[in-house]
XYZ file of C-alpha atoms in Angstrom:
495
model
C 75.010 -35.835 -172.533
C 76.584 -39.257 -172.090
C 80.153 -40.411 -171.565
C 81.697 -43.806 -172.148
C 84.062 -44.319 -169.232
C 86.482 -46.971 -168.085
C 86.696 -46.093 -164.424
C 89.893 -46.728 -162.453
C 89.751 -48.818 -159.292
C 87.972 -47.227 -156.342
C 89.406 -49.546 -153.722
C 91.810 -46.973 -152.257
C 90.244 -43.567 -152.738
C 86.801 -42.111 -153.374
C 85.618 -41.019 -156.777
C 85.433 -37.483 -155.441
C 89.229 -37.568 -155.424
C 89.601 -39.542 -158.630
C 87.435 -36.992 -160.403
C 89.108 -33.957 -158.829
C 90.568 -31.217 -160.938
C 94.053 -32.518 -160.196
C 93.262 -35.683 -162.120
C 91.613 -33.944 -165.058
C 94.633 -34.578 -167.262
C 94.156 -38.319 -166.940
C 90.402 -38.065 -167.466
C 90.086 -35.292 -170.067
C 86.642 -36.396 -171.165
C 85.063 -35.510 -167.796
C 83.844 -31.928 -167.841
C 82.661 -31.809 -164.228
C 83.819 -33.376 -160.989
C 81.652 -35.989 -159.324
C 80.817 -33.756 -156.363
C 79.953 -30.542 -158.205
C 76.321 -31.651 -158.061
C 75.590 -31.238 -161.747
C 73.663 -33.934 -163.630
C 75.387 -36.254 -166.061
C 74.866 -39.674 -167.591
C 77.299 -42.534 -167.794
C 76.988 -45.290 -170.327
C 78.632 -48.651 -169.971
C 78.342 -51.666 -172.252
C 77.439 -53.832 -169.286
C 74.829 -51.564 -167.750
C 71.807 -49.485 -168.636
C 72.305 -45.737 -168.741
C 72.132 -44.096 -165.317
C 71.259 -40.498 -164.636
C 72.631 -38.816 -161.536
C 69.659 -36.913 -160.083
C 70.321 -33.753 -158.118
C 68.366 -31.135 -156.205
C 65.398 -31.509 -153.841
C 61.800 -30.448 -153.524
C 59.213 -30.452 -150.799
C 56.597 -33.169 -150.804
C 53.042 -32.571 -149.645
C 52.500 -30.224 -146.727
C 50.295 -32.681 -144.889
C 53.000 -33.242 -142.306
C 53.139 -29.644 -141.163
C 50.543 -30.154 -138.467
C 51.912 -31.514 -135.214
C 50.298 -34.692 -134.021
C 52.502 -35.476 -131.042
C 49.359 -35.763 -128.956
C 48.421 -38.795 -131.059
C 51.458 -40.739 -129.926
C 49.754 -41.535 -126.643
C 46.176 -41.926 -125.599
C 44.655 -41.531 -122.203
C 48.095 -40.605 -120.841
C 49.349 -44.178 -120.872
C 51.489 -44.073 -123.999
C 49.621 -46.801 -125.877
C 50.292 -46.784 -129.611
C 47.293 -46.417 -131.830
C 46.328 -49.657 -133.535
C 47.800 -50.538 -136.949
C 50.487 -47.857 -136.710
C 54.120 -47.922 -135.669
C 55.748 -45.338 -133.457
C 57.521 -43.883 -136.478
C 54.336 -43.628 -138.547
C 52.873 -41.245 -136.006
C 56.036 -39.432 -134.910
C 57.113 -38.575 -138.466
C 54.212 -36.150 -138.751
C 55.973 -33.966 -136.196
C 59.078 -33.738 -138.409
C 58.178 -31.861 -141.610
C 61.814 -31.895 -142.728
C 61.427 -35.607 -143.443
C 58.583 -34.911 -145.862
C 60.600 -33.900 -148.897
C 62.372 -35.244 -151.939
C 66.143 -35.117 -152.248
C 67.736 -35.598 -155.662
C 64.452 -36.873 -157.062
C 63.825 -39.472 -154.350
C 61.979 -39.504 -151.052
C 64.379 -38.429 -148.316
C 65.592 -41.287 -146.122
C 67.496 -39.688 -143.257
C 69.869 -42.195 -141.652
C 72.453 -39.894 -140.094
C 70.926 -39.615 -136.642
C 74.097 -40.533 -134.748
C 75.535 -37.261 -136.084
C 72.439 -35.187 -135.330
C 68.723 -35.789 -135.006
C 65.906 -33.854 -136.621
C 63.773 -31.456 -134.583
C 60.026 -31.825 -133.998
C 57.602 -28.952 -134.442
C 57.279 -28.623 -130.674
C 60.950 -27.651 -130.415
C 60.774 -25.250 -133.349
C 57.733 -23.586 -131.808
C 59.438 -23.316 -128.404
C 62.376 -21.501 -129.986
C 60.096 -19.181 -131.931
C 58.004 -18.498 -128.828
C 61.056 -17.530 -126.776
C 62.559 -15.214 -129.355
C 59.172 -13.823 -130.374
C 57.551 -13.187 -127.000
C 59.961 -13.112 -124.022
C 63.511 -12.826 -125.365
C 65.667 -11.419 -122.570
C 68.804 -12.166 -120.600
C 68.495 -14.438 -117.589
C 69.339 -14.004 -113.897
C 70.143 -10.316 -114.330
C 66.874 -8.453 -114.620
C 63.774 -7.899 -112.512
C 61.509 -6.928 -115.388
C 58.853 -9.298 -116.734
C 60.724 -10.594 -119.785
C 63.883 -11.359 -117.830
C 61.943 -13.087 -115.085
C 60.037 -15.166 -117.655
C 63.237 -16.122 -119.493
C 64.957 -17.028 -116.223
C 62.052 -19.206 -115.142
C 61.994 -21.084 -118.450
C 65.785 -21.457 -118.541
C 65.906 -22.921 -115.049
C 62.844 -25.047 -115.789
C 64.814 -26.574 -118.653
C 67.557 -27.490 -116.178
C 64.978 -29.188 -113.965
C 63.662 -31.094 -116.994
C 67.144 -32.413 -117.783
C 67.638 -33.442 -114.149
C 64.320 -35.287 -114.116
C 64.994 -36.887 -117.498
C 68.196 -38.567 -116.307
C 67.036 -38.836 -112.665
C 69.626 -36.569 -111.111
C 69.013 -36.028 -107.417
C 68.742 -32.245 -107.858
C 68.806 -29.730 -110.690
C 72.034 -28.071 -109.509
C 73.827 -31.236 -110.627
C 73.139 -30.165 -114.223
C 75.546 -27.735 -115.880
C 74.634 -26.356 -119.306
C 77.521 -26.359 -121.782
C 77.867 -25.676 -125.501
C 77.946 -29.402 -126.210
C 79.176 -32.686 -124.779
C 82.708 -31.874 -125.943
C 82.801 -28.758 -123.787
C 81.319 -30.735 -120.897
C 84.195 -33.232 -121.038
C 86.727 -30.422 -121.308
C 85.125 -28.756 -118.293
C 85.758 -31.870 -116.220
C 89.263 -32.268 -117.628
C 90.382 -28.721 -116.894
C 88.716 -28.365 -113.494
C 88.531 -31.750 -111.798
C 91.403 -33.174 -113.849
C 94.011 -30.511 -113.128
C 92.963 -30.405 -109.466
C 93.054 -34.149 -108.827
C 95.463 -35.843 -111.247
C 99.215 -35.991 -110.750
C 102.268 -37.785 -112.054
C 101.898 -41.560 -111.904
C 98.100 -41.524 -111.909
C 96.300 -43.561 -114.561
C 93.261 -42.839 -116.732
C 91.528 -45.846 -118.301
C 89.654 -45.468 -121.600
C 88.633 -47.734 -124.473
C 89.957 -47.493 -128.030
C 86.339 -47.007 -129.139
C 85.974 -43.600 -127.482
C 85.022 -40.492 -129.419
C 87.904 -38.069 -129.978
C 86.194 -35.674 -127.567
C 86.645 -38.217 -124.804
C 90.307 -38.871 -125.646
C 91.972 -35.590 -126.627
C 91.152 -33.572 -123.441
C 92.665 -36.308 -121.303
C 95.740 -36.505 -123.501
C 96.265 -32.787 -122.910
C 95.769 -33.085 -119.154
C 98.003 -36.150 -118.914
C 100.800 -34.367 -120.763
C 100.602 -31.481 -118.305
C 100.431 -33.451 -115.044
C 102.362 -36.578 -115.994
C 99.448 -39.011 -115.799
C 99.237 -42.123 -118.002
C 96.429 -43.125 -120.367
C 95.643 -46.826 -120.634
C 93.363 -48.172 -123.364
C 91.047 -51.173 -123.425
C 91.028 -53.126 -126.689
C 88.197 -55.088 -128.373
C 87.144 -58.699 -128.102
C 86.753 -60.977 -131.116
C 83.113 -59.876 -131.201
C 84.330 -56.273 -131.582
C 83.093 -55.165 -128.174
C 85.334 -53.279 -125.728
C 86.985 -55.961 -123.608
C 85.389 -55.608 -120.186
C 87.636 -58.239 -118.637
C 90.679 -56.330 -119.796
C 89.182 -53.162 -118.337
C 88.806 -54.889 -114.974
C 92.408 -56.047 -115.108
C 93.664 -52.506 -115.778
C 91.975 -51.072 -112.693
C 94.277 -50.501 -109.737
C 94.946 -48.033 -106.940
C 96.757 -45.943 -109.562
C 93.521 -45.570 -111.541
C 91.984 -42.197 -110.801
C 89.516 -41.915 -113.667
C 87.688 -44.211 -116.082
C 86.285 -42.600 -119.252
C 83.789 -44.750 -121.141
C 81.017 -44.419 -123.686
C 77.609 -45.855 -122.880
C 76.871 -46.722 -126.517
C 79.533 -46.725 -129.241
C 78.845 -44.362 -132.141
C 80.634 -46.775 -134.494
C 80.266 -50.304 -133.112
C 76.718 -49.917 -131.816
C 77.774 -51.851 -128.705
C 76.394 -51.083 -125.255
C 78.678 -51.172 -122.222
C 77.609 -52.378 -118.743
C 78.142 -48.979 -117.174
C 76.737 -49.903 -113.772
C 79.232 -52.758 -113.381
C 82.140 -50.652 -114.624
C 81.260 -47.909 -112.136
C 81.194 -50.420 -109.266
C 84.589 -51.885 -110.217
C 86.063 -48.408 -110.604
C 84.735 -47.144 -107.297
C 86.197 -50.199 -105.590
C 89.697 -48.918 -106.439
C 88.818 -45.301 -105.663
C 88.466 -44.125 -109.270
C 85.880 -41.721 -110.635
C 83.896 -42.495 -113.802
C 82.922 -40.170 -116.646
C 80.276 -41.533 -119.028
C 79.850 -40.301 -122.593
C 76.089 -40.762 -122.983
C 75.628 -38.929 -126.281
C 74.405 -42.100 -128.002
C 72.374 -43.450 -125.074
C 70.417 -40.562 -123.529
C 68.445 -39.982 -126.783
C 67.589 -43.658 -127.201
C 66.981 -45.333 -123.841
C 66.185 -44.753 -120.198
C 69.298 -43.385 -118.492
C 69.223 -43.141 -114.692
C 72.367 -41.521 -113.291
C 71.532 -42.469 -109.722
C 71.170 -46.111 -110.688
C 74.367 -46.030 -112.759
C 76.121 -44.158 -109.928
C 78.346 -42.411 -112.467
C 80.336 -39.452 -111.145
C 80.063 -37.477 -114.373
C 77.876 -37.922 -117.455
C 77.674 -35.830 -120.616
C 75.202 -35.584 -123.499
C 74.311 -33.270 -126.391
C 70.963 -31.649 -127.113
C 71.203 -31.926 -130.894
C 71.230 -35.731 -130.843
C 68.008 -35.861 -128.810
C 65.676 -33.689 -130.906
C 66.918 -30.456 -129.359
C 68.787 -27.471 -130.811
C 72.480 -27.380 -131.580
C 74.823 -25.301 -129.457
C 73.900 -26.745 -126.083
C 74.699 -29.862 -124.116
C 74.964 -30.702 -120.464
C 77.232 -32.098 -117.801
C 75.838 -34.109 -114.934
C 78.113 -34.206 -111.908
C 77.533 -35.380 -108.397
C 76.951 -32.280 -106.292
C 79.855 -33.005 -103.936
C 82.238 -33.213 -106.880
C 80.960 -30.079 -108.604
C 81.236 -28.109 -105.358
C 84.890 -29.134 -105.019
C 85.841 -28.097 -108.557
C 87.273 -24.660 -109.480
C 85.696 -22.536 -112.226
C 86.201 -23.404 -115.874
C 85.800 -19.931 -117.398
C 85.904 -16.547 -115.689
C 83.414 -13.732 -116.206
C 79.869 -12.756 -115.434
C 77.368 -15.093 -113.811
C 80.000 -17.407 -112.300
C 81.048 -15.078 -109.479
C 79.835 -14.258 -105.995
C 81.942 -11.106 -105.502
C 84.666 -9.443 -107.539
C 87.375 -7.286 -105.981
C 90.364 -5.725 -107.634
C 92.753 -8.332 -106.272
C 90.567 -11.442 -106.096
C 87.123 -12.912 -106.692
C 84.875 -15.388 -104.994
C 82.791 -17.809 -106.982
C 79.161 -18.825 -107.166
C 77.970 -22.247 -106.206
C 77.407 -24.841 -108.963
C 75.994 -24.841 -111.542
C 76.430 -21.056 -111.943
C 80.166 -21.410 -111.231
C 80.546 -23.213 -114.552
C 78.231 -21.087 -116.696
C 80.165 -17.889 -117.323
C 78.570 -15.221 -119.498
C 75.227 -15.138 -121.229
C 74.152 -18.737 -121.752
C 72.384 -20.342 -124.705
C 68.970 -19.397 -123.363
C 66.779 -20.220 -126.354
C 68.695 -23.443 -126.927
C 68.191 -24.535 -123.315
C 64.482 -23.839 -123.600
C 64.440 -25.787 -126.865
C 66.183 -28.686 -125.136
C 63.515 -28.574 -122.459
C 60.851 -28.803 -125.170
C 62.670 -31.771 -126.732
C 62.711 -33.521 -123.365
C 58.986 -32.892 -122.990
C 58.461 -34.406 -126.429
C 60.584 -37.504 -125.769
C 59.052 -37.987 -122.326
C 55.574 -37.772 -123.820
C 56.432 -40.690 -126.086
C 58.301 -42.574 -123.369
C 61.964 -43.534 -123.503
C 61.256 -47.212 -122.917
C 58.865 -47.171 -125.869
C 61.542 -45.529 -128.012
C 64.125 -48.074 -126.890
C 61.867 -51.054 -127.571
C 60.962 -49.791 -131.039
C 64.566 -49.008 -131.918
C 65.710 -52.442 -130.748
C 63.393 -54.041 -133.280
C 64.545 -51.586 -135.926
C 68.212 -52.191 -135.053
C 67.864 -55.928 -135.574
C 66.061 -55.374 -138.854
C 68.817 -53.051 -140.070
C 71.621 -55.407 -139.048
C 70.106 -58.533 -140.600
C 69.101 -56.691 -143.773
C 72.594 -55.286 -144.169
C 74.362 -58.546 -143.347
C 72.472 -60.301 -146.144
C 74.419 -58.297 -148.734
C 77.562 -60.089 -150.037
C 81.050 -58.639 -149.525
C 80.020 -56.378 -146.669
C 81.714 -55.969 -143.295
C 79.612 -54.667 -140.402
C 81.551 -53.511 -137.359
C 80.508 -54.359 -133.846
C 78.675 -57.315 -132.297
C 75.880 -59.265 -133.911
C 72.565 -58.775 -132.084
C 71.294 -61.693 -130.030
C 69.104 -62.427 -127.039
C 71.988 -61.468 -124.762
C 73.664 -58.782 -126.888
C 71.768 -55.578 -127.471
C 72.904 -53.460 -130.375
C 72.083 -49.807 -130.953
C 70.157 -48.823 -134.076
C 73.222 -48.038 -136.151
C 75.606 -49.948 -138.386
C 79.055 -48.864 -139.519
C 80.187 -50.921 -142.465
C 82.427 -51.240 -145.495
C 81.926 -52.927 -148.848
C 84.876 -54.671 -150.479
C 86.701 -52.448 -152.970
C 84.278 -49.516 -152.680
C 85.223 -46.417 -150.726
C 82.642 -45.424 -148.087
C 82.582 -41.865 -149.405
C 81.555 -43.177 -152.803
C 78.809 -45.200 -151.138
C 77.496 -42.186 -149.234
C 77.689 -39.941 -152.302
C 75.873 -42.338 -154.618
C 73.196 -43.142 -152.027
C 72.485 -39.439 -151.651
C 72.582 -38.454 -155.303
C 70.789 -41.469 -156.729
C 68.455 -42.504 -153.924
C 68.014 -39.599 -151.509
C 69.469 -41.678 -148.658
C 71.526 -39.732 -146.110
C 74.261 -41.761 -144.407
C 77.641 -40.687 -143.059
C 81.102 -41.676 -144.218
C 84.445 -41.082 -142.535
C 86.095 -42.061 -139.269
C 83.175 -40.794 -137.128
C 85.622 -39.095 -134.738
C 86.965 -42.528 -133.843
C 90.290 -42.829 -135.659
C 91.988 -45.101 -133.075
C 89.083 -47.528 -133.388
C 89.229 -47.533 -137.179
C 92.975 -48.141 -137.102
C 92.399 -51.120 -134.829
C 89.791 -52.418 -137.275
C 92.312 -52.052 -140.094
C 90.405 -49.411 -142.068
C 90.669 -45.654 -142.389
C 86.947 -44.997 -142.588
C 83.519 -46.552 -142.850
C 79.981 -45.753 -143.918
C 77.375 -45.488 -141.160
C 73.597 -45.754 -141.198
C 72.014 -44.650 -137.925
C 68.322 -44.677 -137.048
C 65.974 -42.880 -134.682
C 62.420 -43.512 -133.556
C 60.978 -41.663 -136.564
C 62.639 -44.082 -138.983
C 60.687 -47.010 -140.393
C 61.420 -50.430 -141.810
C 60.555 -48.889 -145.171
C 63.447 -46.481 -144.617
C 65.722 -49.459 -144.043
C 64.357 -51.169 -147.139
C 65.000 -48.022 -149.180
C 68.543 -47.863 -147.861
C 69.201 -51.529 -148.644
C 67.763 -51.162 -152.148
C 69.907 -48.090 -152.737
C 73.009 -49.793 -151.353
C 72.577 -52.796 -153.619
C 72.216 -50.475 -156.592
C 75.299 -48.575 -155.454
C 77.327 -51.777 -155.222
C 76.144 -52.906 -158.641
C 77.080 -49.549 -160.103
C 80.644 -49.504 -158.798
C 81.399 -53.190 -159.287
C 80.400 -52.875 -162.946
C 83.557 -50.820 -163.494
C 85.915 -53.204 -161.719
């Protein structure tokens, strides 16, 4: 079935809204909305007919066998000749080996969540299938085995980020809960009226909202660092905001929208010089580069499992042991106590003090397996490969006319993460993401990426974002660029 359509402008709202049922009276010839995922054809005098392809199917099953052992040889992490890191690693991710809407899947939404290798899936299955039991509470074999593996996962996290001891690692539901833990324990205990908290306008909502709530309660003030002309958080302005009133600095390591990387070590030194503590949001750095908390000297650091090849539902807080020991509990209940009396309770030492109730045992074990997998590859190898891929993505995207990429341009002195948030003139980012998915099987994200203050500063309400991981290839980027050009041609033909 084909329709002859004169489309209205898409400069202010996505087609998903233009084609909604509320607008059916103005577009009576459209039987289905754009996002109902039903195939239709559109004819236009200026273009060939296009068919919107929907649905997915699995490609060959050749990728179902794990080959993570092929990533390194002789224990030294040397790549096999004539292959890239992604060429080998992809075989451990069978989810990538499928067609979506009639095209090979190109998954470029890794800043939102990463895919999981077979090693992690097997670790989860092994736990639930062979030694599922509660931890810390039983003396029988299954409980002891589960406890050992759960605490081993904590040790793996500590080693991965070079914490001085495993008790500096607190398991949380996610990085958001980790930040809230700090806000409601350390924050309420240490902040008072007149104190200042310094953040950047590029922070994730999870790093802003908890501190807004605390500040409202105690009378503290939030101060925000703006961007430079290169769209990087202004480090000089940050330095100028630091004073004896500054009690906490909250910063991201890598921006989930700008792709910029902050000099955390320097910021920590400046902050400590005025007596302030530093909390680092490392959700976009821990999965992609070597992160050493002792070298950074950060007081707190948070990250999420699901962005680093691990399961959802678990993240972690790193805190210096002296700080964690001084902080009151976050939640009350089992596991976090030493003794309970009718009129009072005493509390366990960290990290148990902050892990009330039955924890996410399988998820922690899965995170441990993800860390084993990443460590087997080598984080420096991942970082080096992604740096090359990041530059390729940026330069490929910047070659397209009428496109605005947010964040700094990569150079010899400016490293950029392997992600690009962007907008195309007069095309809504949701339309871009929808068309890329339905016509080309390319998964990107559209929206404000939990960074509304940043988008307001940039003068836009939302953007599209392509984000890569070590299992992505230059061919993935090429497929994305090809699909984006086709998307632009499609929508501009109606303008």
